[in-house]
Amino acid sequence: MTDDAITQPEREDLSRFILTSDKLSQGPCVRLFEKQWSEWMGCKYSVFVNSGSSANLMLVRAFSNLKNWVAQSCTWSTTISPIIQNNGSITLCDVSFKDFSPDLVELEKIFKEQNTQCLFLTHLLGFCALSDDLLDLCDKYDVTLLEDCCESHGATFKGKKVGTFGKGSSFSFFYGHHMTTIEGGMVCTDDEELYHELLLLRSHGLLRELPENNRKDRQIPGVNSAFCFLRDGYNLRNTEINARLGILQLPQLDEAIEYRNKLLGIFLDNLDSDKYITDYKTDGCSNFAFPIFVKKRELMSNVYDILNKKQVEYRPCIAGNLHNHPLTKDIPNTYSDKNAEMIHNNCIYIGNHKDVSPEDVLNLCKELNTV
């Protein structure tokens, strides 16, 4: 479903760009893409990096002074890996079937008992995981909110894009996502101080990465300003080539989201609700993929047979229950994960894309309803 994520005209444009550009490492195209992305998002600052996972790493490193973290038990590995790598304590919270957001009863219990300092909230499969109750809980317990929006470009809560509610947010432009720079990611924030730290983290901690008018106060006497390292950092930069592709794809993103959501509506309306969970909370959705979530586990083998016969690729619903993975062997499984466990056993997803037709979706639903 992602064979033509990069169109022929885009490939030709990239070819001309490579042949005529003097600079292909990070430069003016990266800065332009960051500016355009910030305008589309409605945020002040964006930092383009080499993957969504790198975006998560930078966010967590920037907040590594916070030691008690919460994430969903059903999320991607590199949402929680940076927390482990930065010696944070993490608790995994069970999720809701409605939108894969944290189960709010469990979340409040964790906030109370673990003295939580940061919630790294993932908007999974394009569903908006925000609610007034979740934001109220963060305020009540003084919990910093970060947002992983890597699968949810353009999802909204009350008309405002996700990724603009927390202190910072991450996005992925991997090949199969809403738009692509082949590999790539973005970190967004409205906080100028955090923005400066992200610039440093992206590029070795170098002073010269800061905006020119912010360098003077941080210059160290006797150290060459070209190679002045203000803090620990990485090399997570992306290239002009990837940024050029982002600039080409961004104008089509709103239309792509509208079409993805249309296909999701067809999928959920035509799937047998006696056999599948279909009553998702779709307000503000920017669909990434179709969840195929059977109510009875024994139906999964039939679902696999149908998809394999039709040569439709499928994936586990993110990680399923992360508590089942070796990655989390040192994370205590203290709280309920019954919903995540059901997702682990009963749910997969298939891709959504501009080249999928409504007829394709209807035909697939017809087949799936025979299980």
Tab-separated table of C-alpha atoms in Angstrom:
chain	number	residue	atom	x	y	z
A	1	MET	CA	0.000	0.000	0.000
A	2	THR	CA	3.017	2.300	0.168
A	3	ASP	CA	4.599	1.476	-3.195
A	4	ASP	CA	3.867	4.950	-4.563
A	5	ALA	CA	4.379	7.000	-1.399
A	6	ILE	CA	6.855	9.019	-3.462
A	7	THR	CA	5.339	9.954	-6.808
A	8	GLN	CA	7.158	10.020	-10.119
A	9	PRO	CA	7.087	13.864	-10.312
A	10	GLU	CA	8.568	13.998	-6.787
A	11	ARG	CA	11.326	11.580	-7.805
A	12	GLU	CA	12.113	13.724	-10.840
A	13	ASP	CA	12.188	16.868	-8.704
A	14	LEU	CA	14.573	15.191	-6.254
A	15	SER	CA	16.818	14.124	-9.113
A	16	ARG	CA	17.051	17.703	-10.403
A	17	PHE	CA	17.599	18.952	-6.864
A	18	ILE	CA	20.515	16.582	-6.288
A	19	LEU	CA	22.081	17.444	-9.648
A	20	THR	CA	21.891	21.208	-9.139
A	21	SER	CA	22.398	21.744	-5.403
A	22	ASP	CA	25.709	22.869	-3.958
A	23	LYS	CA	24.862	21.562	-0.481
A	24	LEU	CA	23.056	18.353	0.444
A	25	SER	CA	23.796	18.139	4.170
A	26	GLN	CA	21.623	20.112	6.605
A	27	GLY	CA	21.089	23.629	5.310
A	28	PRO	CA	18.481	26.084	3.983
A	29	CYS	CA	16.016	23.418	2.787
A	30	VAL	CA	15.913	21.931	6.282
A	31	ARG	CA	15.217	25.363	7.760
A	32	LEU	CA	12.463	26.032	5.210
A	33	PHE	CA	10.798	22.684	5.889
A	34	GLU	CA	10.926	23.373	9.637
A	35	LYS	CA	9.306	26.774	9.094
A	36	GLN	CA	6.560	25.371	6.872
A	37	TRP	CA	5.889	22.494	9.261
A	38	SER	CA	5.589	24.908	12.202
A	39	GLU	CA	3.094	27.003	10.243
A	40	TRP	CA	1.049	23.906	9.372
A	41	MET	CA	1.154	22.664	12.963
A	42	GLY	CA	0.436	25.994	14.604
A	43	CYS	CA	3.544	25.869	16.799
A	44	LYS	CA	6.497	28.233	17.192
A	45	TYR	CA	9.455	25.910	16.666
A	46	SER	CA	10.231	22.681	14.812
A	47	VAL	CA	13.472	20.725	14.578
A	48	PHE	CA	13.931	18.271	11.685
A	49	VAL	CA	15.802	15.070	12.566
A	50	ASN	CA	16.625	11.753	10.927
A	51	SER	CA	13.699	9.716	12.329
A	52	GLY	CA	10.686	9.773	14.611
A	53	SER	CA	12.641	7.593	17.029
A	54	SER	CA	15.371	10.234	17.142
A	55	ALA	CA	12.682	12.833	17.813
A	56	ASN	CA	11.571	10.786	20.834
A	57	LEU	CA	15.166	10.371	21.990
A	58	MET	CA	15.800	14.119	21.900
A	59	LEU	CA	12.586	14.917	23.752
A	60	VAL	CA	13.290	12.450	26.532
A	61	ARG	CA	16.925	13.563	26.823
A	62	ALA	CA	15.783	17.171	27.122
A	63	PHE	CA	13.550	16.172	30.055
A	64	SER	CA	15.918	13.625	31.608
A	65	ASN	CA	15.795	15.540	34.900
A	66	LEU	CA	12.318	13.999	35.276
A	67	LYS	CA	12.668	10.476	36.649
A	68	ASN	CA	9.146	9.033	37.026
A	69	TRP	CA	7.463	8.460	33.663
A	70	VAL	CA	4.268	6.888	32.326
A	71	ALA	CA	3.551	5.602	28.821
A	72	GLN	CA	0.889	3.324	27.369
A	73	SER	CA	1.415	-0.426	27.581
A	74	CYS	CA	0.558	-0.495	23.869
A	75	THR	CA	2.995	1.805	22.070
A	76	TRP	CA	6.193	1.689	20.008
A	77	SER	CA	9.497	0.561	21.528
A	78	THR	CA	11.328	3.826	20.909
A	79	THR	CA	8.759	5.758	22.892
A	80	ILE	CA	9.933	4.044	26.058
A	81	SER	CA	13.515	3.060	25.111
A	82	PRO	CA	14.945	6.579	25.612
A	83	ILE	CA	13.395	6.671	29.096
A	84	ILE	CA	15.173	3.425	29.980
A	85	GLN	CA	18.414	4.662	28.398
A	86	ASN	CA	18.269	7.880	30.435
A	87	ASN	CA	17.750	5.989	33.702
A	88	GLY	CA	14.141	7.030	34.091
A	89	SER	CA	11.653	4.939	36.013
A	90	ILE	CA	8.719	4.020	33.791
A	91	THR	CA	5.256	2.607	34.449
A	92	LEU	CA	3.100	1.281	31.613
A	93	CYS	CA	-0.591	2.127	31.731
A	94	ASP	CA	-3.378	0.025	30.260
A	95	VAL	CA	-5.301	1.469	27.325
A	96	SER	CA	-8.850	2.133	26.203
A	97	PHE	CA	-10.376	0.195	23.300
A	98	LYS	CA	-12.041	3.406	22.077
A	99	ASP	CA	-8.872	5.213	20.955
A	100	PHE	CA	-5.892	3.353	22.503
A	101	SER	CA	-5.454	6.240	24.957
A	102	PRO	CA	-4.445	5.533	28.581
A	103	ASP	CA	-7.171	4.035	30.740
A	104	LEU	CA	-7.946	7.042	32.926
A	105	VAL	CA	-8.793	5.072	36.083
A	106	GLU	CA	-5.452	3.269	35.875
A	107	LEU	CA	-3.673	6.480	34.936
A	108	GLU	CA	-4.847	8.367	38.006
A	109	LYS	CA	-3.897	5.430	40.214
A	110	ILE	CA	-0.383	5.469	38.728
A	111	PHE	CA	-0.085	9.251	39.052
A	112	LYS	CA	-1.009	8.990	42.748
A	113	GLU	CA	1.108	5.996	43.681
A	114	GLN	CA	4.219	6.574	41.549
A	115	ASN	CA	4.595	10.341	41.986
A	116	THR	CA	4.620	10.607	38.205
A	117	GLN	CA	6.530	13.529	36.726
A	118	CYS	CA	6.004	13.000	32.995
A	119	LEU	CA	3.406	11.358	30.749
A	120	PHE	CA	4.717	10.488	27.287
A	121	LEU	CA	1.371	10.163	25.542
A	122	THR	CA	1.170	8.345	22.209
A	123	HIS	CA	-1.593	9.071	19.702
A	124	LEU	CA	-1.844	5.577	18.217
A	125	LEU	CA	-3.034	4.673	14.700
A	126	GLY	CA	-4.102	8.274	14.094
A	127	PHE	CA	-6.591	8.394	16.983
A	128	CYS	CA	-6.523	11.428	19.265
A	129	ALA	CA	-5.581	10.254	22.779
A	130	LEU	CA	-6.359	13.579	24.451
A	131	SER	CA	-9.410	14.361	26.554
A	132	ASP	CA	-10.374	17.035	29.050
A	133	ASP	CA	-10.136	14.435	31.813
A	134	LEU	CA	-6.592	13.447	30.831
A	135	LEU	CA	-5.442	17.068	30.700
A	136	ASP	CA	-7.127	17.708	34.060
A	137	LEU	CA	-5.260	14.769	35.587
A	138	CYS	CA	-1.949	16.152	34.346
A	139	ASP	CA	-2.785	19.525	35.890
A	140	LYS	CA	-4.042	17.986	39.134
A	141	TYR	CA	-0.890	15.919	39.696
A	142	ASP	CA	1.553	18.419	38.133
A	143	VAL	CA	2.599	15.963	35.405
A	144	THR	CA	4.529	17.237	32.375
A	145	LEU	CA	2.866	16.146	29.119
A	146	LEU	CA	4.878	15.138	26.048
A	147	GLU	CA	3.167	13.851	22.884
A	148	ASP	CA	4.294	11.136	20.497
A	149	CYS	CA	2.384	11.959	17.309
A	150	CYS	CA	4.463	9.787	14.983
A	151	GLU	CA	1.344	8.032	13.642
A	152	SER	CA	-1.085	10.923	13.933
A	153	HIS	CA	-0.084	13.895	11.780
A	154	GLY	CA	-2.980	16.329	11.747
A	155	ALA	CA	-5.164	14.633	14.347
A	156	THR	CA	-6.993	17.225	16.424
A	157	PHE	CA	-8.523	17.804	19.833
A	158	LYS	CA	-11.195	20.499	19.959
A	159	GLY	CA	-10.024	21.812	16.598
A	160	LYS	CA	-6.364	22.146	17.613
A	161	LYS	CA	-3.689	19.793	16.289
A	162	VAL	CA	-2.287	17.162	18.598
A	163	GLY	CA	1.333	17.886	19.330
A	164	THR	CA	0.509	21.408	20.503
A	165	PHE	CA	-0.856	20.501	23.946
A	166	GLY	CA	2.281	19.188	25.645
A	167	LYS	CA	5.660	20.780	26.317
A	168	GLY	CA	6.964	19.076	23.190
A	169	SER	CA	5.923	16.569	20.564
A	170	SER	CA	7.425	14.158	18.048
A	171	PHE	CA	6.494	13.184	14.491
A	172	SER	CA	7.732	10.577	12.030
A	173	PHE	CA	8.023	10.853	8.266
A	174	PHE	CA	8.888	7.210	7.695
A	175	TYR	CA	7.982	5.725	4.337
A	176	GLY	CA	4.595	4.330	5.352
A	177	HIS	CA	3.290	7.341	7.300
A	178	HIS	CA	0.884	10.131	6.319
A	179	MET	CA	3.665	11.888	4.446
A	180	THR	CA	7.232	10.799	3.975
A	181	THR	CA	10.774	12.097	3.775
A	182	ILE	CA	11.840	8.417	3.398
A	183	GLU	CA	13.395	8.557	6.874
A	184	GLY	CA	12.829	11.588	9.040
A	185	GLY	CA	11.159	13.088	12.058
A	186	MET	CA	10.284	16.391	13.675
A	187	VAL	CA	10.214	17.726	17.219
A	188	CYS	CA	7.827	20.606	17.922
A	189	THR	CA	7.495	23.017	20.827
A	190	ASP	CA	6.393	26.534	21.756
A	191	ASP	CA	9.117	26.777	24.425
A	192	GLU	CA	12.136	28.772	23.196
A	193	GLU	CA	14.485	27.357	25.839
A	194	LEU	CA	13.509	23.785	24.939
A	195	TYR	CA	13.932	24.642	21.253
A	196	HIS	CA	17.511	25.741	21.890
A	197	GLU	CA	18.263	22.535	23.796
A	198	LEU	CA	16.840	20.478	20.923
A	199	LEU	CA	19.100	22.292	18.450
A	200	LEU	CA	22.086	21.454	20.638
A	201	LEU	CA	21.039	17.837	21.118
A	202	ARG	CA	20.574	17.358	17.372
A	203	SER	CA	24.100	18.479	16.489
A	204	HIS	CA	26.788	17.416	18.972
A	205	GLY	CA	25.878	20.058	21.565
A	206	LEU	CA	27.588	22.698	19.429
A	207	LEU	CA	27.172	26.377	20.262
A	208	ARG	CA	27.058	27.287	16.567
A	209	GLU	CA	23.730	25.437	16.189
A	210	LEU	CA	21.912	28.084	18.223
A	211	PRO	CA	20.318	31.115	16.549
A	212	GLU	CA	22.995	33.758	16.070
A	213	ASN	CA	21.504	36.219	18.550
A	214	ASN	CA	21.524	33.537	21.283
A	215	ARG	CA	25.184	32.536	20.957
A	216	LYS	CA	26.928	35.511	22.565
A	217	ASP	CA	25.661	34.926	26.100
A	218	ARG	CA	26.724	31.265	25.975
A	219	GLN	CA	30.159	31.699	24.404
A	220	ILE	CA	32.957	30.302	26.580
A	221	PRO	CA	36.142	32.452	26.751
A	222	GLY	CA	39.152	30.708	25.305
A	223	VAL	CA	37.109	28.131	23.346
A	224	ASN	CA	36.766	28.442	19.580
A	225	SER	CA	33.109	29.214	18.852
A	226	ALA	CA	33.129	26.890	15.822
A	227	PHE	CA	33.798	23.871	18.057
A	228	CYS	CA	32.373	24.908	21.408
A	229	PHE	CA	30.412	22.042	22.994
A	230	LEU	CA	27.816	23.386	25.420
A	231	ARG	CA	26.329	20.045	26.421
A	232	ASP	CA	26.170	16.377	25.526
A	233	GLY	CA	24.545	15.796	22.162
A	234	TYR	CA	24.104	13.486	19.214
A	235	ASN	CA	24.279	13.690	15.449
A	236	LEU	CA	20.609	13.293	14.557
A	237	ARG	CA	20.577	15.723	11.649
A	238	ASN	CA	18.738	15.085	8.407
A	239	THR	CA	19.667	16.177	4.884
A	240	GLU	CA	18.563	18.721	2.316
A	241	ILE	CA	17.329	15.843	0.128
A	242	ASN	CA	14.898	14.600	2.774
A	243	ALA	CA	13.773	18.133	3.577
A	244	ARG	CA	13.121	18.808	-0.108
A	245	LEU	CA	10.820	15.801	-0.219
A	246	GLY	CA	9.030	17.048	2.890
A	247	ILE	CA	8.480	20.436	1.260
A	248	LEU	CA	7.009	18.691	-1.794
A	249	GLN	CA	4.682	16.452	0.222
A	250	LEU	CA	3.421	18.838	2.897
A	251	PRO	CA	0.946	20.725	0.632
A	252	GLN	CA	-0.871	17.428	-0.039
A	253	LEU	CA	-1.082	16.371	3.603
A	254	ASP	CA	-4.507	17.819	4.470
A	255	GLU	CA	-6.085	16.182	1.434
A	256	ALA	CA	-4.390	12.884	2.269
A	257	ILE	CA	-5.741	12.995	5.835
A	258	GLU	CA	-9.273	13.709	4.601
A	259	TYR	CA	-9.090	10.728	2.237
A	260	ARG	CA	-7.644	8.407	4.877
A	261	ASN	CA	-10.474	9.308	7.241
A	262	LYS	CA	-13.043	8.706	4.516
A	263	LEU	CA	-11.673	5.199	3.978
A	264	LEU	CA	-11.664	4.541	7.727
A	265	GLY	CA	-15.347	5.474	7.867
A	266	ILE	CA	-16.138	3.015	5.076
A	267	PHE	CA	-14.114	0.323	6.824
A	268	LEU	CA	-15.796	0.727	10.214
A	269	ASP	CA	-19.301	1.130	8.736
A	270	ASN	CA	-19.032	-2.103	6.757
A	271	LEU	CA	-17.191	-4.359	9.183
A	272	ASP	CA	-19.437	-6.759	11.151
A	273	SER	CA	-19.723	-5.191	14.615
A	274	ASP	CA	-20.811	-8.531	16.086
A	275	LYS	CA	-17.396	-9.954	15.227
A	276	TYR	CA	-15.138	-6.891	15.350
A	277	ILE	CA	-14.692	-3.842	17.559
A	278	THR	CA	-15.836	-0.917	15.414
A	279	ASP	CA	-17.055	1.743	17.871
A	280	TYR	CA	-13.850	3.780	18.037
A	281	LYS	CA	-13.798	7.419	19.066
A	282	THR	CA	-13.033	8.984	15.683
A	283	ASP	CA	-13.452	12.678	16.564
A	284	GLY	CA	-10.289	14.450	15.466
A	285	CYS	CA	-8.859	11.295	13.912
A	286	SER	CA	-6.154	11.338	11.239
A	287	ASN	CA	-6.201	7.675	10.341
A	288	PHE	CA	-2.879	5.904	9.988
A	289	ALA	CA	-4.100	2.322	9.607
A	290	PHE	CA	-7.190	0.135	9.926
A	291	PRO	CA	-7.404	-1.825	13.195
A	292	ILE	CA	-8.769	-5.351	12.731
A	293	PHE	CA	-9.815	-6.175	16.281
A	294	VAL	CA	-11.779	-9.400	16.717
A	295	LYS	CA	-14.000	-9.892	19.752
A	296	LYS	CA	-13.184	-13.610	19.960
A	297	ARG	CA	-9.572	-14.716	19.828
A	298	GLU	CA	-10.361	-17.925	17.929
A	299	LEU	CA	-11.361	-15.822	14.894
A	300	MET	CA	-7.808	-14.520	14.401
A	301	SER	CA	-6.622	-17.566	12.436
A	302	ASN	CA	-9.418	-17.022	9.912
A	303	VAL	CA	-8.488	-13.335	9.634
A	304	TYR	CA	-4.869	-14.267	8.904
A	305	ASP	CA	-5.992	-16.752	6.250
A	306	ILE	CA	-8.129	-14.135	4.493
A	307	LEU	CA	-5.407	-11.482	4.497
A	308	ASN	CA	-2.735	-13.913	3.340
A	309	LYS	CA	-4.984	-15.185	0.558
A	310	LYS	CA	-5.650	-11.616	-0.616
A	311	GLN	CA	-1.947	-10.740	-0.201
A	312	VAL	CA	-2.764	-7.905	2.174
A	313	GLU	CA	0.148	-7.134	4.493
A	314	TYR	CA	-0.642	-6.763	8.187
A	315	ARG	CA	1.217	-5.945	11.370
A	316	PRO	CA	0.631	-6.434	15.099
A	317	CYS	CA	-1.241	-3.542	16.674
A	318	ILE	CA	1.961	-1.633	17.438
A	319	ALA	CA	3.725	-3.802	20.046
A	320	GLY	CA	0.603	-5.380	21.429
A	321	ASN	CA	1.276	-5.501	25.165
A	322	LEU	CA	4.804	-4.218	25.773
A	323	HIS	CA	4.908	-6.153	29.026
A	324	ASN	CA	5.258	-9.297	26.893
A	325	HIS	CA	8.531	-8.136	25.318
A	326	PRO	CA	12.093	-8.666	26.627
A	327	LEU	CA	12.569	-4.896	26.358
A	328	THR	CA	10.441	-4.417	29.485
A	329	LYS	CA	11.833	-7.261	31.619
A	330	ASP	CA	12.957	-4.770	34.274
A	331	ILE	CA	9.685	-2.785	34.287
A	332	PRO	CA	7.351	-4.081	37.029
A	333	ASN	CA	3.929	-5.161	35.790
A	334	THR	CA	2.148	-3.688	38.803
A	335	TYR	CA	-1.080	-2.439	37.275
A	336	SER	CA	-3.803	-3.932	35.094
A	337	ASP	CA	-2.931	-4.583	31.457
A	338	LYS	CA	-5.998	-6.633	30.513
A	339	ASN	CA	-6.975	-4.409	27.585
A	340	ALA	CA	-3.428	-4.323	26.229
A	341	GLU	CA	-3.324	-8.107	26.531
A	342	MET	CA	-6.514	-8.444	24.495
A	343	ILE	CA	-5.044	-6.101	21.867
A	344	HIS	CA	-1.911	-8.264	21.885
A	345	ASN	CA	-3.910	-11.378	21.045
A	346	ASN	CA	-6.900	-10.074	19.093
A	347	CYS	CA	-5.785	-7.030	17.098
A	348	ILE	CA	-3.664	-6.361	14.027
A	349	TYR	CA	-3.657	-3.485	11.580
A	350	ILE	CA	-3.418	-2.996	7.835
A	351	GLY	CA	-2.225	0.113	6.016
A	352	ASN	CA	-4.273	3.002	4.715
A	353	HIS	CA	-3.059	4.978	1.713
A	354	LYS	CA	-4.067	7.282	-1.124
A	355	ASP	CA	-3.963	4.426	-3.635
A	356	VAL	CA	-6.501	2.320	-1.724
A	357	SER	CA	-9.970	2.734	-3.239
A	358	PRO	CA	-13.342	2.613	-1.470
A	359	GLU	CA	-14.051	-0.526	-3.508
A	360	ASP	CA	-10.896	-2.141	-2.122
A	361	VAL	CA	-12.109	-1.430	1.409
A	362	LEU	CA	-15.633	-2.718	0.751
A	363	ASN	CA	-14.303	-5.916	-0.797
A	364	LEU	CA	-11.983	-6.502	2.144
A	365	CYS	CA	-14.790	-5.956	4.651
A	366	LYS	CA	-16.942	-8.458	2.758
A	367	GLU	CA	-14.180	-11.054	3.061
A	368	LEU	CA	-13.442	-10.292	6.701
A	369	ASN	CA	-17.108	-10.615	7.615
A	370	THR	CA	-17.025	-14.281	6.584
A	371	VAL	CA	-14.807	-15.299	9.517
